[in-house]
Amino acid sequence: LVSVLSSAIIVYRLPWTWKCSKLLMKYIHAGLNTIAMILAIVSMVAVFEFHNAKNIPNMYSLHSWIGLAAVVFYSLQLFLGFAIFLLPFAPVPLRAALMPIHVYSGLTIFATVIATALMGITEKLIFALKSPVYSASPPEATFVNCLGLLLVIFGALILWMASRSHWKRPPEENAKVLGPIGGTPECTEAESTMTDGSNADRSDLRINSEAARKQHLKVDEAGQRSTM
């Protein structure tokens, strides 16, 4: 879940993907999130079956509580993402209003997954290391602690990439991001209207300038005739 979800988060932030169509990147983003969701469900089933086979209580630790909450909210995030941003039924204003919430909730879920992984490996060490115990800092404990530090660094890098404005897809590539699939995006129509309006303004300005220049020439000619 950590690796595939992080890939889904930064798929829009890679400069070499900016040349690809936005629709293709949306399919890749949705596909990676779907794969991560499937793997999360498989792992949850495996954990419950292992606990039941070993007569270990379920859902008693903070690790399990936060982990289950992350999976539930992730499934909700995935469903709403499909319904609102991938399917062409949601109106453009709704997509524009929910996009910041979608981005924020995705990053929050990713941070929660990192925290769940850190608590899980710590819990496993405490229960698994008996001789020597975890507090004696055996090689296994040092190795897993280093793994935890790498997870924190990795998560911080992903969040940094996702929050930097210069890593965002250029605006000219985002013209059709909120428009319905197969239709004409409203933002593009608005930009076209603005462009047409600005062109019309320039045309009016040129016409007015030409008229003023001709009027000025007429005045000069009249002055010259009166002088002559």
mmCIF file with all atom_site columns, C-alpha atoms in Angstrom:
data_model
loop_
_atom_site.group_PDB
_atom_site.id
_atom_site.type_symbol
_atom_site.label_atom_id
_atom_site.label_alt_id
_atom_site.label_comp_id
_atom_site.label_asym_id
_atom_site.label_entity_id
_atom_site.label_seq_id
_atom_site.pdbx_PDB_ins_code
_atom_site.Cartn_x
_atom_site.Cartn_y
_atom_site.Cartn_z
_atom_site.occupancy
_atom_site.B_iso_or_equiv
_atom_site.pdbx_formal_charge
_atom_site.auth_seq_id
_atom_site.auth_comp_id
_atom_site.auth_asym_id
_atom_site.auth_atom_id
_atom_site.pdbx_PDB_model_num
ATOM 1   C CA . LEU A 1 1   ? 0.000   0.000   0.000   1.00 0.00 ? 1   LEU A CA 1
ATOM 2   C CA . VAL A 1 2   ? 2.868   2.397   0.774   1.00 0.00 ? 2   VAL A CA 1
ATOM 3   C CA . SER A 1 3   ? 4.717   1.886   -2.511  1.00 0.00 ? 3   SER A CA 1
ATOM 4   C CA . VAL A 1 4   ? 1.750   1.674   -4.909  1.00 0.00 ? 4   VAL A CA 1
ATOM 5   C CA . LEU A 1 5   ? -0.197  4.496   -3.247  1.00 0.00 ? 5   LEU A CA 1
ATOM 6   C CA . SER A 1 6   ? 2.862   6.757   -3.392  1.00 0.00 ? 6   SER A CA 1
ATOM 7   C CA . SER A 1 7   ? 3.216   5.982   -7.107  1.00 0.00 ? 7   SER A CA 1
ATOM 8   C CA . ALA A 1 8   ? -0.417  6.935   -7.654  1.00 0.00 ? 8   ALA A CA 1
ATOM 9   C CA . ILE A 1 9   ? 0.143   10.223  -5.801  1.00 0.00 ? 9   ILE A CA 1
ATOM 10  C CA . ILE A 1 10  ? 3.164   11.378  -7.797  1.00 0.00 ? 10  ILE A CA 1
ATOM 11  C CA . VAL A 1 11  ? 2.058   10.113  -11.215 1.00 0.00 ? 11  VAL A CA 1
ATOM 12  C CA . TYR A 1 12  ? 0.918   13.653  -12.083 1.00 0.00 ? 12  TYR A CA 1
ATOM 13  C CA . ARG A 1 13  ? 4.114   15.192  -10.690 1.00 0.00 ? 13  ARG A CA 1
ATOM 14  C CA . LEU A 1 14  ? 6.610   13.543  -13.020 1.00 0.00 ? 14  LEU A CA 1
ATOM 15  C CA . PRO A 1 15  ? 7.694   15.986  -15.777 1.00 0.00 ? 15  PRO A CA 1
ATOM 16  C CA . TRP A 1 16  ? 7.916   13.258  -18.421 1.00 0.00 ? 16  TRP A CA 1
ATOM 17  C CA . THR A 1 17  ? 4.195   12.542  -17.931 1.00 0.00 ? 17  THR A CA 1
ATOM 18  C CA . TRP A 1 18  ? 3.202   16.133  -18.752 1.00 0.00 ? 18  TRP A CA 1
ATOM 19  C CA . LYS A 1 19  ? 3.428   15.297  -22.449 1.00 0.00 ? 19  LYS A CA 1
ATOM 20  C CA . CYS A 1 20  ? 0.880   12.495  -22.056 1.00 0.00 ? 20  CYS A CA 1
ATOM 21  C CA . SER A 1 21  ? -2.833  13.178  -22.311 1.00 0.00 ? 21  SER A CA 1
ATOM 22  C CA . LYS A 1 22  ? -4.595  14.031  -19.086 1.00 0.00 ? 22  LYS A CA 1
ATOM 23  C CA . LEU A 1 23  ? -7.163  11.275  -19.624 1.00 0.00 ? 23  LEU A CA 1
ATOM 24  C CA . LEU A 1 24  ? -4.403  8.653   -19.886 1.00 0.00 ? 24  LEU A CA 1
ATOM 25  C CA . MET A 1 25  ? -2.836  9.885   -16.649 1.00 0.00 ? 25  MET A CA 1
ATOM 26  C CA . LYS A 1 26  ? -6.228  9.770   -14.940 1.00 0.00 ? 26  LYS A CA 1
ATOM 27  C CA . TYR A 1 27  ? -6.599  6.111   -15.969 1.00 0.00 ? 27  TYR A CA 1
ATOM 28  C CA . ILE A 1 28  ? -3.096  5.317   -14.679 1.00 0.00 ? 28  ILE A CA 1
ATOM 29  C CA . HIS A 1 29  ? -3.817  7.152   -11.408 1.00 0.00 ? 29  HIS A CA 1
ATOM 30  C CA . ALA A 1 30  ? -7.090  5.266   -10.952 1.00 0.00 ? 30  ALA A CA 1
ATOM 31  C CA . GLY A 1 31  ? -5.482  1.940   -11.915 1.00 0.00 ? 31  GLY A CA 1
ATOM 32  C CA . LEU A 1 32  ? -2.653  2.301   -9.387  1.00 0.00 ? 32  LEU A CA 1
ATOM 33  C CA . ASN A 1 33  ? -5.109  3.211   -6.640  1.00 0.00 ? 33  ASN A CA 1
ATOM 34  C CA . THR A 1 34  ? -7.245  0.197   -7.538  1.00 0.00 ? 34  THR A CA 1
ATOM 35  C CA . ILE A 1 35  ? -4.227  -2.117  -7.337  1.00 0.00 ? 35  ILE A CA 1
ATOM 36  C CA . ALA A 1 36  ? -3.270  -0.624  -3.964  1.00 0.00 ? 36  ALA A CA 1
ATOM 37  C CA . MET A 1 37  ? -6.825  -1.116  -2.697  1.00 0.00 ? 37  MET A CA 1
ATOM 38  C CA . ILE A 1 38  ? -6.889  -4.765  -3.809  1.00 0.00 ? 38  ILE A CA 1
ATOM 39  C CA . LEU A 1 39  ? -3.545  -5.450  -2.107  1.00 0.00 ? 39  LEU A CA 1
ATOM 40  C CA . ALA A 1 40  ? -4.761  -3.733  1.072   1.00 0.00 ? 40  ALA A CA 1
ATOM 41  C CA . ILE A 1 41  ? -7.906  -5.896  1.171   1.00 0.00 ? 41  ILE A CA 1
ATOM 42  C CA . VAL A 1 42  ? -5.889  -9.083  0.582   1.00 0.00 ? 42  VAL A CA 1
ATOM 43  C CA . SER A 1 43  ? -3.500  -8.157  3.389   1.00 0.00 ? 43  SER A CA 1
ATOM 44  C CA . MET A 1 44  ? -6.386  -7.391  5.755   1.00 0.00 ? 44  MET A CA 1
ATOM 45  C CA . VAL A 1 45  ? -7.960  -10.784 5.068   1.00 0.00 ? 45  VAL A CA 1
ATOM 46  C CA . ALA A 1 46  ? -4.589  -12.480 5.620   1.00 0.00 ? 46  ALA A CA 1
ATOM 47  C CA . VAL A 1 47  ? -4.123  -10.729 8.961   1.00 0.00 ? 47  VAL A CA 1
ATOM 48  C CA . PHE A 1 48  ? -7.565  -11.715 10.271  1.00 0.00 ? 48  PHE A CA 1
ATOM 49  C CA . GLU A 1 49  ? -7.136  -15.315 9.127   1.00 0.00 ? 49  GLU A CA 1
ATOM 50  C CA . PHE A 1 50  ? -3.694  -15.506 10.771  1.00 0.00 ? 50  PHE A CA 1
ATOM 51  C CA . HIS A 1 51  ? -5.044  -14.087 14.032  1.00 0.00 ? 51  HIS A CA 1
ATOM 52  C CA . ASN A 1 52  ? -7.967  -16.504 14.039  1.00 0.00 ? 52  ASN A CA 1
ATOM 53  C CA . ALA A 1 53  ? -5.703  -19.477 13.300  1.00 0.00 ? 53  ALA A CA 1
ATOM 54  C CA . LYS A 1 54  ? -3.322  -18.527 16.144  1.00 0.00 ? 54  LYS A CA 1
ATOM 55  C CA . ASN A 1 55  ? -6.108  -17.496 18.558  1.00 0.00 ? 55  ASN A CA 1
ATOM 56  C CA . ILE A 1 56  ? -4.809  -13.908 18.623  1.00 0.00 ? 56  ILE A CA 1
ATOM 57  C CA . PRO A 1 57  ? -7.394  -11.219 19.422  1.00 0.00 ? 57  PRO A CA 1
ATOM 58  C CA . ASN A 1 58  ? -8.411  -8.933  16.575  1.00 0.00 ? 58  ASN A CA 1
ATOM 59  C CA . MET A 1 59  ? -8.629  -5.138  16.565  1.00 0.00 ? 59  MET A CA 1
ATOM 60  C CA . TYR A 1 60  ? -7.202  -4.473  20.031  1.00 0.00 ? 60  TYR A CA 1
ATOM 61  C CA . SER A 1 61  ? -4.169  -2.287  19.244  1.00 0.00 ? 61  SER A CA 1
ATOM 62  C CA . LEU A 1 62  ? -3.856  1.284   18.013  1.00 0.00 ? 62  LEU A CA 1
ATOM 63  C CA . HIS A 1 63  ? -2.050  -0.101  14.962  1.00 0.00 ? 63  HIS A CA 1
ATOM 64  C CA . SER A 1 64  ? -5.114  -2.135  13.998  1.00 0.00 ? 64  SER A CA 1
ATOM 65  C CA . TRP A 1 65  ? -7.543  0.710   14.656  1.00 0.00 ? 65  TRP A CA 1
ATOM 66  C CA . ILE A 1 66  ? -5.671  3.246   12.538  1.00 0.00 ? 66  ILE A CA 1
ATOM 67  C CA . GLY A 1 67  ? -4.929  0.635   9.861   1.00 0.00 ? 67  GLY A CA 1
ATOM 68  C CA . LEU A 1 68  ? -8.592  -0.308  9.491   1.00 0.00 ? 68  LEU A CA 1
ATOM 69  C CA . ALA A 1 69  ? -9.605  3.373   9.445   1.00 0.00 ? 69  ALA A CA 1
ATOM 70  C CA . ALA A 1 70  ? -7.042  4.027   6.692   1.00 0.00 ? 70  ALA A CA 1
ATOM 71  C CA . VAL A 1 71  ? -8.415  1.180   4.558   1.00 0.00 ? 71  VAL A CA 1
ATOM 72  C CA . VAL A 1 72  ? -12.037 2.293   5.057   1.00 0.00 ? 72  VAL A CA 1
ATOM 73  C CA . PHE A 1 73  ? -11.310 5.919   4.169   1.00 0.00 ? 73  PHE A CA 1
ATOM 74  C CA . TYR A 1 74  ? -9.134  4.824   1.262   1.00 0.00 ? 74  TYR A CA 1
ATOM 75  C CA . SER A 1 75  ? -11.968 2.746   -0.180  1.00 0.00 ? 75  SER A CA 1
ATOM 76  C CA . LEU A 1 76  ? -14.295 5.746   0.184   1.00 0.00 ? 76  LEU A CA 1
ATOM 77  C CA . GLN A 1 77  ? -11.699 7.973   -1.466  1.00 0.00 ? 77  GLN A CA 1
ATOM 78  C CA . LEU A 1 78  ? -11.362 5.535   -4.349  1.00 0.00 ? 78  LEU A CA 1
ATOM 79  C CA . PHE A 1 79  ? -15.119 5.226   -4.871  1.00 0.00 ? 79  PHE A CA 1
ATOM 80  C CA . LEU A 1 80  ? -15.694 8.995   -4.850  1.00 0.00 ? 80  LEU A CA 1
ATOM 81  C CA . GLY A 1 81  ? -12.705 9.511   -7.129  1.00 0.00 ? 81  GLY A CA 1
ATOM 82  C CA . PHE A 1 82  ? -14.161 7.131   -9.700  1.00 0.00 ? 82  PHE A CA 1
ATOM 83  C CA . ALA A 1 83  ? -17.656 8.586   -9.442  1.00 0.00 ? 83  ALA A CA 1
ATOM 84  C CA . ILE A 1 84  ? -16.708 12.264  -9.557  1.00 0.00 ? 84  ILE A CA 1
ATOM 85  C CA . PHE A 1 85  ? -13.446 12.625  -11.465 1.00 0.00 ? 85  PHE A CA 1
ATOM 86  C CA . LEU A 1 86  ? -13.290 9.634   -13.818 1.00 0.00 ? 86  LEU A CA 1
ATOM 87  C CA . LEU A 1 87  ? -16.889 9.163   -14.916 1.00 0.00 ? 87  LEU A CA 1
ATOM 88  C CA . PRO A 1 88  ? -18.344 11.972  -17.068 1.00 0.00 ? 88  PRO A CA 1
ATOM 89  C CA . PHE A 1 89  ? -21.468 12.576  -15.003 1.00 0.00 ? 89  PHE A CA 1
ATOM 90  C CA . ALA A 1 90  ? -20.393 15.004  -12.276 1.00 0.00 ? 90  ALA A CA 1
ATOM 91  C CA . PRO A 1 91  ? -20.794 18.708  -13.198 1.00 0.00 ? 91  PRO A CA 1
ATOM 92  C CA . VAL A 1 92  ? -17.646 20.777  -13.616 1.00 0.00 ? 92  VAL A CA 1
ATOM 93  C CA . PRO A 1 93  ? -18.332 23.112  -10.642 1.00 0.00 ? 93  PRO A CA 1
ATOM 94  C CA . LEU A 1 94  ? -18.658 20.085  -8.350  1.00 0.00 ? 94  LEU A CA 1
ATOM 95  C CA . ARG A 1 95  ? -15.358 18.669  -9.600  1.00 0.00 ? 95  ARG A CA 1
ATOM 96  C CA . ALA A 1 96  ? -13.616 21.996  -9.101  1.00 0.00 ? 96  ALA A CA 1
ATOM 97  C CA . ALA A 1 97  ? -14.995 22.319  -5.570  1.00 0.00 ? 97  ALA A CA 1
ATOM 98  C CA . LEU A 1 98  ? -14.058 18.774  -4.529  1.00 0.00 ? 98  LEU A CA 1
ATOM 99  C CA . MET A 1 99  ? -10.602 18.642  -6.129  1.00 0.00 ? 99  MET A CA 1
ATOM 100 C CA . PRO A 1 100 ? -8.759  20.307  -3.166  1.00 0.00 ? 100 PRO A CA 1
ATOM 101 C CA . ILE A 1 101 ? -10.571 17.991  -0.745  1.00 0.00 ? 101 ILE A CA 1
ATOM 102 C CA . HIS A 1 102 ? -9.667  14.972  -2.886  1.00 0.00 ? 102 HIS A CA 1
ATOM 103 C CA . VAL A 1 103 ? -5.997  15.951  -2.913  1.00 0.00 ? 103 VAL A CA 1
ATOM 104 C CA . TYR A 1 104 ? -5.870  16.720  0.816   1.00 0.00 ? 104 TYR A CA 1
ATOM 105 C CA . SER A 1 105 ? -7.652  13.512  1.826   1.00 0.00 ? 105 SER A CA 1
ATOM 106 C CA . GLY A 1 106 ? -5.342  11.445  -0.402  1.00 0.00 ? 106 GLY A CA 1
ATOM 107 C CA . LEU A 1 107 ? -2.239  12.907  1.228   1.00 0.00 ? 107 LEU A CA 1
ATOM 108 C CA . THR A 1 108 ? -3.765  12.440  4.687   1.00 0.00 ? 108 THR A CA 1
ATOM 109 C CA . ILE A 1 109 ? -4.514  8.785   3.963   1.00 0.00 ? 109 ILE A CA 1
ATOM 110 C CA . PHE A 1 110 ? -0.945  8.289   2.724   1.00 0.00 ? 110 PHE A CA 1
ATOM 111 C CA . ALA A 1 111 ? 0.473   9.830   5.923   1.00 0.00 ? 111 ALA A CA 1
ATOM 112 C CA . THR A 1 112 ? -1.856  7.590   7.957   1.00 0.00 ? 112 THR A CA 1
ATOM 113 C CA . VAL A 1 113 ? -0.600  4.521   6.074   1.00 0.00 ? 113 VAL A CA 1
ATOM 114 C CA . ILE A 1 114 ? 3.002   5.472   6.888   1.00 0.00 ? 114 ILE A CA 1
ATOM 115 C CA . ALA A 1 115 ? 2.090   5.862   10.569  1.00 0.00 ? 115 ALA A CA 1
ATOM 116 C CA . THR A 1 116 ? 0.301   2.497   10.544  1.00 0.00 ? 116 THR A CA 1
ATOM 117 C CA . ALA A 1 117 ? 3.354   0.787   9.056   1.00 0.00 ? 117 ALA A CA 1
ATOM 118 C CA . LEU A 1 118 ? 5.623   2.322   11.700  1.00 0.00 ? 118 LEU A CA 1
ATOM 119 C CA . MET A 1 119 ? 3.360   1.176   14.530  1.00 0.00 ? 119 MET A CA 1
ATOM 120 C CA . GLY A 1 120 ? 3.039   -2.275  12.955  1.00 0.00 ? 120 GLY A CA 1
ATOM 121 C CA . ILE A 1 121 ? 6.762   -2.978  12.699  1.00 0.00 ? 121 ILE A CA 1
ATOM 122 C CA . THR A 1 122 ? 7.310   -1.709  16.262  1.00 0.00 ? 122 THR A CA 1
ATOM 123 C CA . GLU A 1 123 ? 4.520   -3.930  17.569  1.00 0.00 ? 123 GLU A CA 1
ATOM 124 C CA . LYS A 1 124 ? 5.931   -6.921  15.702  1.00 0.00 ? 124 LYS A CA 1
ATOM 125 C CA . LEU A 1 125 ? 9.383   -6.359  17.202  1.00 0.00 ? 125 LEU A CA 1
ATOM 126 C CA . ILE A 1 126 ? 8.053   -6.113  20.739  1.00 0.00 ? 126 ILE A CA 1
ATOM 127 C CA . PHE A 1 127 ? 6.100   -9.370  20.415  1.00 0.00 ? 127 PHE A CA 1
ATOM 128 C CA . ALA A 1 128 ? 8.567   -11.355 18.280  1.00 0.00 ? 128 ALA A CA 1
ATOM 129 C CA . LEU A 1 129 ? 11.893  -10.572 19.967  1.00 0.00 ? 129 LEU A CA 1
ATOM 130 C CA . LYS A 1 130 ? 12.122  -12.602 23.142  1.00 0.00 ? 130 LYS A CA 1
ATOM 131 C CA . SER A 1 131 ? 15.791  -13.501 23.467  1.00 0.00 ? 131 SER A CA 1
ATOM 132 C CA . PRO A 1 132 ? 17.318  -11.002 23.227  1.00 0.00 ? 132 PRO A CA 1
ATOM 133 C CA . VAL A 1 133 ? 14.464  -8.615  23.794  1.00 0.00 ? 133 VAL A CA 1
ATOM 134 C CA . TYR A 1 134 ? 13.768  -5.503  21.756  1.00 0.00 ? 134 TYR A CA 1
ATOM 135 C CA . SER A 1 135 ? 15.179  -3.193  24.433  1.00 0.00 ? 135 SER A CA 1
ATOM 136 C CA . ALA A 1 136 ? 18.561  -4.925  24.132  1.00 0.00 ? 136 ALA A CA 1
ATOM 137 C CA . SER A 1 137 ? 18.900  -3.549  20.564  1.00 0.00 ? 137 SER A CA 1
ATOM 138 C CA . PRO A 1 138 ? 19.704  -6.790  18.714  1.00 0.00 ? 138 PRO A CA 1
ATOM 139 C CA . PRO A 1 139 ? 20.575  -6.596  14.987  1.00 0.00 ? 139 PRO A CA 1
ATOM 140 C CA . GLU A 1 140 ? 16.965  -7.294  14.037  1.00 0.00 ? 140 GLU A CA 1
ATOM 141 C CA . ALA A 1 141 ? 15.817  -4.269  16.056  1.00 0.00 ? 141 ALA A CA 1
ATOM 142 C CA . THR A 1 142 ? 18.462  -2.026  14.504  1.00 0.00 ? 142 THR A CA 1
ATOM 143 C CA . PHE A 1 143 ? 17.544  -3.187  11.012  1.00 0.00 ? 143 PHE A CA 1
ATOM 144 C CA . VAL A 1 144 ? 13.819  -2.590  11.487  1.00 0.00 ? 144 VAL A CA 1
ATOM 145 C CA . ASN A 1 145 ? 14.406  0.774   13.168  1.00 0.00 ? 145 ASN A CA 1
ATOM 146 C CA . CYS A 1 146 ? 16.440  1.848   10.138  1.00 0.00 ? 146 CYS A CA 1
ATOM 147 C CA . LEU A 1 147 ? 13.597  0.620   7.933   1.00 0.00 ? 147 LEU A CA 1
ATOM 148 C CA . GLY A 1 148 ? 11.236  2.826   9.917   1.00 0.00 ? 148 GLY A CA 1
ATOM 149 C CA . LEU A 1 149 ? 13.475  5.860   9.424   1.00 0.00 ? 149 LEU A CA 1
ATOM 150 C CA . LEU A 1 150 ? 13.579  5.173   5.694   1.00 0.00 ? 150 LEU A CA 1
ATOM 151 C CA . LEU A 1 151 ? 9.784   4.997   5.651   1.00 0.00 ? 151 LEU A CA 1
ATOM 152 C CA . VAL A 1 152 ? 9.578   8.412   7.320   1.00 0.00 ? 152 VAL A CA 1
ATOM 153 C CA . ILE A 1 153 ? 12.053  9.910   4.834   1.00 0.00 ? 153 ILE A CA 1
ATOM 154 C CA . PHE A 1 154 ? 10.244  8.311   1.910   1.00 0.00 ? 154 PHE A CA 1
ATOM 155 C CA . GLY A 1 155 ? 6.872   9.607   3.087   1.00 0.00 ? 155 GLY A CA 1
ATOM 156 C CA . ALA A 1 156 ? 8.275   13.094  3.624   1.00 0.00 ? 156 ALA A CA 1
ATOM 157 C CA . LEU A 1 157 ? 9.691   13.159  0.076   1.00 0.00 ? 157 LEU A CA 1
ATOM 158 C CA . ILE A 1 158 ? 6.365   12.086  -1.431  1.00 0.00 ? 158 ILE A CA 1
ATOM 159 C CA . LEU A 1 159 ? 4.484   14.745  0.539   1.00 0.00 ? 159 LEU A CA 1
ATOM 160 C CA . TRP A 1 160 ? 7.076   17.356  -0.457  1.00 0.00 ? 160 TRP A CA 1
ATOM 161 C CA . MET A 1 161 ? 6.723   16.492  -4.144  1.00 0.00 ? 161 MET A CA 1
ATOM 162 C CA . ALA A 1 162 ? 2.941   16.592  -3.903  1.00 0.00 ? 162 ALA A CA 1
ATOM 163 C CA . SER A 1 163 ? 2.891   19.994  -2.164  1.00 0.00 ? 163 SER A CA 1
ATOM 164 C CA . ARG A 1 164 ? 5.389   21.916  -4.337  1.00 0.00 ? 164 ARG A CA 1
ATOM 165 C CA . SER A 1 165 ? 3.824   24.177  -6.951  1.00 0.00 ? 165 SER A CA 1
ATOM 166 C CA . HIS A 1 166 ? 6.689   23.735  -9.446  1.00 0.00 ? 166 HIS A CA 1
ATOM 167 C CA . TRP A 1 167 ? 6.040   19.970  -9.473  1.00 0.00 ? 167 TRP A CA 1
ATOM 168 C CA . LYS A 1 168 ? 2.467   20.486  -10.616 1.00 0.00 ? 168 LYS A CA 1
ATOM 169 C CA . ARG A 1 169 ? 1.353   19.738  -14.147 1.00 0.00 ? 169 ARG A CA 1
ATOM 170 C CA . PRO A 1 170 ? 1.654   22.964  -16.231 1.00 0.00 ? 170 PRO A CA 1
ATOM 171 C CA . PRO A 1 171 ? -1.609  24.932  -16.581 1.00 0.00 ? 171 PRO A CA 1
ATOM 172 C CA . GLU A 1 172 ? -1.695  24.581  -20.359 1.00 0.00 ? 172 GLU A CA 1
ATOM 173 C CA . GLU A 1 173 ? -1.826  20.798  -19.893 1.00 0.00 ? 173 GLU A CA 1
ATOM 174 C CA . ASN A 1 174 ? -4.671  21.144  -17.384 1.00 0.00 ? 174 ASN A CA 1
ATOM 175 C CA . ALA A 1 175 ? -7.162  22.790  -19.741 1.00 0.00 ? 175 ALA A CA 1
ATOM 176 C CA . LYS A 1 176 ? -9.311  19.647  -19.922 1.00 0.00 ? 176 LYS A CA 1
ATOM 177 C CA . VAL A 1 177 ? -8.735  18.205  -16.444 1.00 0.00 ? 177 VAL A CA 1
ATOM 178 C CA . LEU A 1 178 ? -12.202 19.063  -15.109 1.00 0.00 ? 178 LEU A CA 1
ATOM 179 C CA . GLY A 1 179 ? -14.167 18.734  -18.345 1.00 0.00 ? 179 GLY A CA 1
ATOM 180 C CA . PRO A 1 180 ? -16.380 15.735  -19.038 1.00 0.00 ? 180 PRO A CA 1
ATOM 181 C CA . ILE A 1 181 ? -14.925 12.911  -21.057 1.00 0.00 ? 181 ILE A CA 1
ATOM 182 C CA . GLY A 1 182 ? -15.830 13.268  -24.716 1.00 0.00 ? 182 GLY A CA 1
ATOM 183 C CA . GLY A 1 183 ? -17.230 16.768  -24.241 1.00 0.00 ? 183 GLY A CA 1
ATOM 184 C CA . THR A 1 184 ? -15.989 20.336  -24.491 1.00 0.00 ? 184 THR A CA 1
ATOM 185 C CA . PRO A 1 185 ? -14.640 21.512  -21.139 1.00 0.00 ? 185 PRO A CA 1
ATOM 186 C CA . GLU A 1 186 ? -16.201 24.651  -19.774 1.00 0.00 ? 186 GLU A CA 1
ATOM 187 C CA . CYS A 1 187 ? -12.829 26.039  -18.831 1.00 0.00 ? 187 CYS A CA 1
ATOM 188 C CA . THR A 1 188 ? -11.683 25.688  -22.432 1.00 0.00 ? 188 THR A CA 1
ATOM 189 C CA . GLU A 1 189 ? -14.820 27.450  -23.632 1.00 0.00 ? 189 GLU A CA 1
ATOM 190 C CA . ALA A 1 190 ? -14.241 30.218  -21.134 1.00 0.00 ? 190 ALA A CA 1
ATOM 191 C CA . GLU A 1 191 ? -10.654 30.597  -22.255 1.00 0.00 ? 191 GLU A CA 1
ATOM 192 C CA . SER A 1 192 ? -11.843 30.671  -25.873 1.00 0.00 ? 192 SER A CA 1
ATOM 193 C CA . THR A 1 193 ? -14.385 33.340  -25.028 1.00 0.00 ? 193 THR A CA 1
ATOM 194 C CA . MET A 1 194 ? -11.752 35.370  -23.227 1.00 0.00 ? 194 MET A CA 1
ATOM 195 C CA . THR A 1 195 ? -9.405  35.004  -26.168 1.00 0.00 ? 195 THR A CA 1
ATOM 196 C CA . ASP A 1 196 ? -12.096 36.003  -28.638 1.00 0.00 ? 196 ASP A CA 1
ATOM 197 C CA . GLY A 1 197 ? -12.977 38.944  -26.453 1.00 0.00 ? 197 GLY A CA 1
ATOM 198 C CA . SER A 1 198 ? -9.384  40.076  -26.219 1.00 0.00 ? 198 SER A CA 1
ATOM 199 C CA . ASN A 1 199 ? -9.003  39.723  -29.981 1.00 0.00 ? 199 ASN A CA 1
ATOM 200 C CA . ALA A 1 200 ? -12.151 41.770  -30.470 1.00 0.00 ? 200 ALA A CA 1
ATOM 201 C CA . ASP A 1 201 ? -10.791 44.420  -28.128 1.00 0.00 ? 201 ASP A CA 1
ATOM 202 C CA . ARG A 1 202 ? -7.559  44.536  -30.088 1.00 0.00 ? 202 ARG A CA 1
ATOM 203 C CA . SER A 1 203 ? -9.514  44.838  -33.344 1.00 0.00 ? 203 SER A CA 1
ATOM 204 C CA . ASP A 1 204 ? -11.603 47.682  -31.924 1.00 0.00 ? 204 ASP A CA 1
ATOM 205 C CA . LEU A 1 205 ? -8.454  49.383  -30.703 1.00 0.00 ? 205 LEU A CA 1
ATOM 206 C CA . ARG A 1 206 ? -6.841  49.107  -34.133 1.00 0.00 ? 206 ARG A CA 1
ATOM 207 C CA . ILE A 1 207 ? -9.999  50.463  -35.817 1.00 0.00 ? 207 ILE A CA 1
ATOM 208 C CA . ASN A 1 208 ? -10.189 53.373  -33.386 1.00 0.00 ? 208 ASN A CA 1
ATOM 209 C CA . SER A 1 209 ? -6.509  54.140  -33.846 1.00 0.00 ? 209 SER A CA 1
ATOM 210 C CA . GLU A 1 210 ? -6.900  54.062  -37.639 1.00 0.00 ? 210 GLU A CA 1
ATOM 211 C CA . ALA A 1 211 ? -9.906  56.358  -37.474 1.00 0.00 ? 211 ALA A CA 1
ATOM 212 C CA . ALA A 1 212 ? -8.053  58.785  -35.226 1.00 0.00 ? 212 ALA A CA 1
ATOM 213 C CA . ARG A 1 213 ? -5.066  58.793  -37.564 1.00 0.00 ? 213 ARG A CA 1
ATOM 214 C CA . LYS A 1 214 ? -7.303  59.533  -40.574 1.00 0.00 ? 214 LYS A CA 1
ATOM 215 C CA . GLN A 1 215 ? -9.068  62.305  -38.666 1.00 0.00 ? 215 GLN A CA 1
ATOM 216 C CA . HIS A 1 216 ? -5.712  63.783  -37.741 1.00 0.00 ? 216 HIS A CA 1
ATOM 217 C CA . LEU A 1 217 ? -4.637  63.723  -41.413 1.00 0.00 ? 217 LEU A CA 1
ATOM 218 C CA . LYS A 1 218 ? -7.858  65.477  -42.432 1.00 0.00 ? 218 LYS A CA 1
ATOM 219 C CA . VAL A 1 219 ? -7.237  68.200  -39.886 1.00 0.00 ? 219 VAL A CA 1
ATOM 220 C CA . ASP A 1 220 ? -3.682  68.633  -41.135 1.00 0.00 ? 220 ASP A CA 1
ATOM 221 C CA . GLU A 1 221 ? -4.859  68.840  -44.737 1.00 0.00 ? 221 GLU A CA 1
ATOM 222 C CA . ALA A 1 222 ? -7.508  71.390  -43.832 1.00 0.00 ? 222 ALA A CA 1
ATOM 223 C CA . GLY A 1 223 ? -4.913  73.470  -42.007 1.00 0.00 ? 223 GLY A CA 1
ATOM 224 C CA . GLN A 1 224 ? -2.590  73.350  -44.983 1.00 0.00 ? 224 GLN A CA 1
ATOM 225 C CA . ARG A 1 225 ? -5.382  74.496  -47.364 1.00 0.00 ? 225 ARG A CA 1
ATOM 226 C CA . SER A 1 226 ? -6.293  77.398  -45.129 1.00 0.00 ? 226 SER A CA 1
ATOM 227 C CA . THR A 1 227 ? -2.655  78.441  -44.970 1.00 0.00 ? 227 THR A CA 1
ATOM 228 C CA . MET A 1 228 ? -2.294  78.216  -48.716 1.00 0.00 ? 228 MET A CA 1
#
